[in-house]
């Protein structure tokens, strides 16, 4: 076996780090203002606690939602364009197979998921990150239908018109909030990854 050395290696490109943190802030604003907007006309038999919402009242929440919407969409477009053109998305988030994901989730539940090489995402991470990206696209598209139902009528037909788009938007939000909760718990369990999302580097074993 080749001898190994512990060295700092580059893991997250600058564009990914900047867009990641802008995205986190934009999502926080979108979710908290979205809950206030939901409270004005709930789809289900419950409301979100007013203290967990942003905007103070419906009009204030709509202003926050519309302001952060541009941040979220533009920032997401930059991340996706960079990821596709540079090969980052292909390199870091593929390949991923259902069998590999199930295997990783089983090992994680038994506390046996290996974390030796933090420069490579495991199958569970890859599928979760790809899922979060798809959810964000669904949120933006269904949000467009709710915002401009007449102009985006054809898009609306795909999700059962305005009312259908509201349900799609709600369930995609719920799934994304679930992703963020699990994501933050996983970061807390492997705290070395946290500073790497700022510095771009992580200490890792490399063949010397
Ligand atoms: C709020 C919504 C969030 C979303 C949608 C999100 C999504 C993602 C995605 C897609 C990646 C992979 C990026 C890539 O390599 O291209 C990632 C990585 C990462 N995220 Fe988040 N994230 C969010 C919030 C957070 C928060 C609040 C934290 C801090 C607790 C965090 C910490 C990290 C870290 C440390 C990594 C790198 C993981 C590693 O190297 O193993 N994220 N996130």
Tab-separated table of C-alpha atoms and ligand atoms in Angstrom:
chain	number	residue	atom	x	y	z
A	1	UNK	CA	0.000	0.000	0.000
A	2	UNK	CA	1.317	3.506	-0.862
A	3	UNK	CA	2.355	5.585	2.188
A	4	UNK	CA	-0.058	8.426	3.008
A	5	UNK	CA	0.450	12.006	4.147
A	6	UNK	CA	-2.112	14.389	5.700
A	7	UNK	CA	-2.330	17.602	3.676
A	8	UNK	CA	-4.796	20.363	2.864
A	9	UNK	CA	-6.571	19.663	-0.428
A	10	UNK	CA	-8.977	21.893	-2.362
A	11	UNK	CA	-12.582	20.667	-2.110
A	12	UNK	CA	-15.010	23.491	-2.872
A	13	UNK	CA	-14.390	26.005	-5.712
A	14	UNK	CA	-14.930	29.687	-4.859
A	15	UNK	CA	-18.083	29.988	-7.016
A	16	UNK	CA	-19.649	27.007	-5.202
A	17	UNK	CA	-18.821	28.468	-1.777
A	18	UNK	CA	-20.205	31.926	-2.575
A	19	UNK	CA	-23.376	30.632	-4.251
A	20	UNK	CA	-23.899	28.074	-1.453
A	21	UNK	CA	-24.002	30.701	1.304
A	22	UNK	CA	-26.046	33.212	-0.734
A	23	UNK	CA	-28.449	30.342	-1.409
A	24	UNK	CA	-28.703	29.497	2.311
A	25	UNK	CA	-29.604	33.131	3.160
A	26	UNK	CA	-32.073	33.386	0.249
A	27	UNK	CA	-33.783	30.139	1.290
A	28	UNK	CA	-34.098	31.282	4.903
A	29	UNK	CA	-35.825	34.490	3.737
A	30	UNK	CA	-38.010	32.633	1.203
A	31	UNK	CA	-39.164	30.010	3.729
A	32	UNK	CA	-39.900	32.398	6.602
A	33	UNK	CA	-41.714	34.943	4.405
A	34	UNK	CA	-43.469	32.083	2.574
A	35	UNK	CA	-44.889	30.789	5.875
A	36	UNK	CA	-46.383	34.239	6.552
A	37	UNK	CA	-47.933	34.322	3.059
A	38	UNK	CA	-49.320	30.788	3.646
A	39	UNK	CA	-50.869	31.917	6.971
A	40	UNK	CA	-52.975	34.517	5.092
A	41	UNK	CA	-54.767	31.722	3.181
A	42	UNK	CA	-53.777	28.279	4.572
A	43	UNK	CA	-54.013	25.223	2.289
A	44	UNK	CA	-54.329	22.905	5.287
A	45	UNK	CA	-55.883	23.081	8.741
A	46	UNK	CA	-52.879	24.701	10.421
A	47	UNK	CA	-50.862	27.925	10.435
A	48	UNK	CA	-47.178	28.503	11.093
A	49	UNK	CA	-46.428	30.226	14.437
A	50	UNK	CA	-46.233	33.977	13.725
A	51	UNK	CA	-42.865	34.179	15.554
A	52	UNK	CA	-41.337	31.829	12.940
A	53	UNK	CA	-42.317	34.064	10.044
A	54	UNK	CA	-40.874	37.121	8.337
A	55	UNK	CA	-42.570	40.269	7.068
A	56	UNK	CA	-44.997	41.127	9.897
A	57	UNK	CA	-48.065	40.967	7.661
A	58	UNK	CA	-49.063	39.682	4.217
A	59	UNK	CA	-47.811	42.668	2.180
A	60	UNK	CA	-44.515	42.817	4.097
A	61	UNK	CA	-43.971	39.077	3.624
A	62	UNK	CA	-44.711	39.350	-0.119
A	63	UNK	CA	-42.066	42.074	-0.443
A	64	UNK	CA	-39.450	39.882	1.281
A	65	UNK	CA	-40.506	36.889	-0.857
A	66	UNK	CA	-40.268	38.808	-4.150
A	67	UNK	CA	-36.931	40.435	-3.217
A	68	UNK	CA	-35.276	37.143	-2.205
A	69	UNK	CA	-36.826	35.354	-5.211
A	70	UNK	CA	-34.453	37.229	-7.566
A	71	UNK	CA	-31.486	36.441	-5.351
A	72	UNK	CA	-32.446	32.751	-5.249
A	73	UNK	CA	-33.110	32.425	-8.994
A	74	UNK	CA	-30.061	34.419	-10.209
A	75	UNK	CA	-27.725	32.794	-7.709
A	76	UNK	CA	-29.089	29.341	-8.610
A	77	UNK	CA	-28.621	30.081	-12.321
A	78	UNK	CA	-24.960	31.053	-11.684
A	79	UNK	CA	-24.355	27.835	-9.673
A	80	UNK	CA	-25.996	25.656	-12.341
A	81	UNK	CA	-24.210	27.382	-15.257
A	82	UNK	CA	-20.851	27.097	-13.464
A	83	UNK	CA	-21.566	23.495	-12.432
A	84	UNK	CA	-22.492	22.420	-15.958
A	85	UNK	CA	-19.759	24.306	-17.856
A	86	UNK	CA	-16.882	23.485	-15.481
A	87	UNK	CA	-17.964	19.856	-15.014
A	88	UNK	CA	-18.311	20.395	-11.217
A	89	UNK	CA	-21.824	18.894	-11.082
A	90	UNK	CA	-20.816	15.815	-13.080
A	91	UNK	CA	-17.567	15.334	-11.167
A	92	UNK	CA	-18.980	15.757	-7.646
A	93	UNK	CA	-22.636	14.649	-7.878
A	94	UNK	CA	-22.504	11.717	-10.328
A	95	UNK	CA	-22.633	8.780	-10.782
A	96	UNK	CA	-25.319	7.849	-8.298
A	97	UNK	CA	-27.358	4.634	-8.231
A	98	UNK	CA	-30.339	3.645	-6.021
A	99	UNK	CA	-28.393	0.612	-4.708
A	100	UNK	CA	-25.421	2.742	-3.625
A	101	UNK	CA	-27.739	5.286	-1.943
A	102	UNK	CA	-29.586	2.541	0.002
A	103	UNK	CA	-26.277	0.994	1.070
A	104	UNK	CA	-25.008	4.370	2.356
A	105	UNK	CA	-28.267	5.166	4.178
A	106	UNK	CA	-28.153	1.718	5.870
A	107	UNK	CA	-24.529	2.256	6.966
A	108	UNK	CA	-25.374	5.785	8.193
A	109	UNK	CA	-28.299	4.491	10.278
A	110	UNK	CA	-25.933	1.927	11.863
A	111	UNK	CA	-23.388	4.727	12.461
A	112	UNK	CA	-20.966	3.009	10.096
A	113	UNK	CA	-20.767	5.401	7.138
A	114	UNK	CA	-17.080	5.903	6.344
A	115	UNK	CA	-15.845	9.515	6.372
A	116	UNK	CA	-12.183	8.906	5.520
A	117	UNK	CA	-12.147	10.865	2.277
A	118	UNK	CA	-14.072	14.103	2.647
A	119	UNK	CA	-13.051	15.256	-0.829
A	120	UNK	CA	-15.574	12.855	-2.400
A	121	UNK	CA	-19.330	12.931	-1.707
A	122	UNK	CA	-20.864	9.534	-0.831
A	123	UNK	CA	-23.951	8.272	-2.692
A	124	UNK	CA	-26.372	9.534	-0.005
A	125	UNK	CA	-24.864	13.042	-0.226
A	126	UNK	CA	-24.909	13.025	-4.021
A	127	UNK	CA	-28.567	12.045	-4.197
A	128	UNK	CA	-29.527	14.514	-1.438
A	129	UNK	CA	-27.701	17.406	-3.158
A	130	UNK	CA	-29.157	16.520	-6.563
A	131	UNK	CA	-32.600	16.255	-4.914
A	132	UNK	CA	-32.184	19.705	-3.304
A	133	UNK	CA	-31.252	21.195	-6.689
A	134	UNK	CA	-34.331	19.612	-8.335
A	135	UNK	CA	-36.548	20.857	-5.467
A	136	UNK	CA	-35.231	24.396	-5.930
A	137	UNK	CA	-36.007	24.273	-9.655
A	138	UNK	CA	-39.544	22.987	-8.862
A	139	UNK	CA	-39.986	25.766	-6.284
A	140	UNK	CA	-38.945	28.481	-8.756
A	141	UNK	CA	-41.122	27.074	-11.584
A	142	UNK	CA	-44.227	26.556	-9.403
A	143	UNK	CA	-43.581	29.975	-7.842
A	144	UNK	CA	-43.672	31.552	-11.314
A	145	UNK	CA	-47.066	29.929	-11.972
A	146	UNK	CA	-48.458	31.258	-8.653
A	147	UNK	CA	-46.961	34.720	-9.288
A	148	UNK	CA	-48.143	35.125	-12.914
A	149	UNK	CA	-50.837	32.457	-13.538
A	150	UNK	CA	-51.972	34.043	-16.821
A	151	UNK	CA	-48.536	34.544	-18.380
A	152	UNK	CA	-47.345	31.076	-17.243
A	153	UNK	CA	-50.648	29.340	-17.990
A	154	UNK	CA	-49.067	26.557	-20.112
A	155	UNK	CA	-46.534	25.807	-17.376
A	156	UNK	CA	-49.430	25.837	-14.893
A	157	UNK	CA	-51.257	23.126	-16.845
A	158	UNK	CA	-48.400	20.746	-15.946
A	159	UNK	CA	-49.209	21.075	-12.247
A	160	UNK	CA	-52.971	21.425	-12.178
A	161	UNK	CA	-53.234	25.173	-12.734
A	162	UNK	CA	-52.931	27.836	-10.029
A	163	UNK	CA	-54.370	25.672	-7.216
A	164	UNK	CA	-52.218	22.673	-8.186
A	165	UNK	CA	-49.125	24.887	-8.323
A	166	UNK	CA	-49.830	26.014	-4.741
A	167	UNK	CA	-49.742	22.387	-3.554
A	168	UNK	CA	-46.596	21.619	-5.597
A	169	UNK	CA	-44.952	24.758	-4.122
A	170	UNK	CA	-45.949	23.779	-0.570
A	171	UNK	CA	-44.753	20.153	-0.774
A	172	UNK	CA	-41.467	21.147	-2.464
A	173	UNK	CA	-40.930	23.678	0.371
A	174	UNK	CA	-41.633	20.981	2.989
A	175	UNK	CA	-39.192	18.562	1.309
A	176	UNK	CA	-36.510	21.266	1.075
A	177	UNK	CA	-36.933	22.192	4.757
A	178	UNK	CA	-36.529	18.473	5.570
A	179	UNK	CA	-33.358	18.361	3.416
A	180	UNK	CA	-31.923	21.421	5.228
A	181	UNK	CA	-32.635	19.889	8.659
A	182	UNK	CA	-30.916	16.596	7.749
A	183	UNK	CA	-28.087	18.498	5.969
A	184	UNK	CA	-27.358	20.660	9.035
A	185	UNK	CA	-27.487	17.586	11.347
A	186	UNK	CA	-25.000	15.779	9.055
A	187	UNK	CA	-22.680	18.840	9.101
A	188	UNK	CA	-22.906	18.883	12.919
A	189	UNK	CA	-21.980	15.158	12.983
A	190	UNK	CA	-18.941	15.751	10.723
A	191	UNK	CA	-18.014	19.313	11.824
A	192	UNK	CA	-14.728	19.359	9.860
A	193	UNK	CA	-16.774	19.921	6.704
A	194	UNK	CA	-18.191	23.251	7.993
A	195	UNK	CA	-15.046	25.451	7.764
A	196	UNK	CA	-14.260	23.858	4.393
A	197	UNK	CA	-17.374	25.474	2.919
A	198	UNK	CA	-15.738	28.856	3.740
A	199	UNK	CA	-12.047	28.165	3.087
A	200	UNK	CA	-12.477	25.661	0.248
A	201	UNK	CA	-9.803	23.378	1.749
A	202	UNK	CA	-9.893	20.305	3.966
A	203	UNK	CA	-7.216	18.202	5.659
A	204	UNK	CA	-7.140	14.869	3.917
A	205	UNK	CA	-4.923	11.807	3.571
A	206	UNK	CA	-3.112	11.802	0.212
A	207	UNK	CA	-0.632	9.318	-1.260
A	208	UNK	CA	2.897	10.679	-0.750
B	1	LIG	C1	-30.416	26.398	3.294
B	1	LIG	C2	-30.316	25.633	2.269
B	1	LIG	C3	-29.108	24.823	1.875
B	1	LIG	C4	-29.004	24.154	0.711
B	1	LIG	C5	-30.079	24.071	-0.384
B	1	LIG	C6	-27.698	23.516	0.689
B	1	LIG	C7	-27.239	22.733	-0.360
B	1	LIG	C8	-25.964	22.225	-0.467
B	1	LIG	C9	-25.426	21.600	-1.643
B	1	LIG	C10	-26.203	21.377	-2.957
B	1	LIG	C11	-24.145	21.273	-1.366
B	1	LIG	C12	-23.157	20.635	-2.359
B	1	LIG	C13	-22.505	21.785	-3.114
B	1	LIG	C14	-21.560	21.351	-4.207
B	1	LIG	O1	-20.527	20.736	-3.908
B	1	LIG	O2	-21.825	21.684	-5.380
B	1	LIG	C15	-23.860	21.661	-0.010
B	1	LIG	C16	-22.675	21.465	0.670
B	1	LIG	C17	-22.459	21.829	1.979
B	1	LIG	N1	-23.316	22.528	2.797
B	1	LIG	FE1	-25.176	23.171	2.343
B	1	LIG	N2	-27.045	23.805	1.846
B	1	LIG	C18	-27.860	24.610	2.608
B	1	LIG	C19	-27.580	25.138	3.853
B	1	LIG	C20	-26.444	24.823	4.595
B	1	LIG	C21	-26.213	25.249	5.961
B	1	LIG	C22	-27.171	26.088	6.827
B	1	LIG	C23	-24.983	24.751	6.307
B	1	LIG	C24	-24.266	24.894	7.626
B	1	LIG	C25	-24.627	24.303	8.722
B	1	LIG	C26	-24.453	24.028	5.179
B	1	LIG	C27	-23.230	23.407	5.107
B	1	LIG	C28	-22.702	22.745	4.024
B	1	LIG	C29	-21.378	22.131	4.002
B	1	LIG	C30	-20.381	22.126	5.159
B	1	LIG	C31	-21.222	21.544	2.732
B	1	LIG	C32	-20.040	20.729	2.244
B	1	LIG	C33	-20.292	19.296	2.660
B	1	LIG	C34	-19.058	18.429	2.519
B	1	LIG	O3	-18.013	18.876	2.055
B	1	LIG	O4	-19.180	17.254	2.909
B	1	LIG	N3	-25.373	24.089	4.147
B	1	LIG	N4	-25.004	22.255	0.531
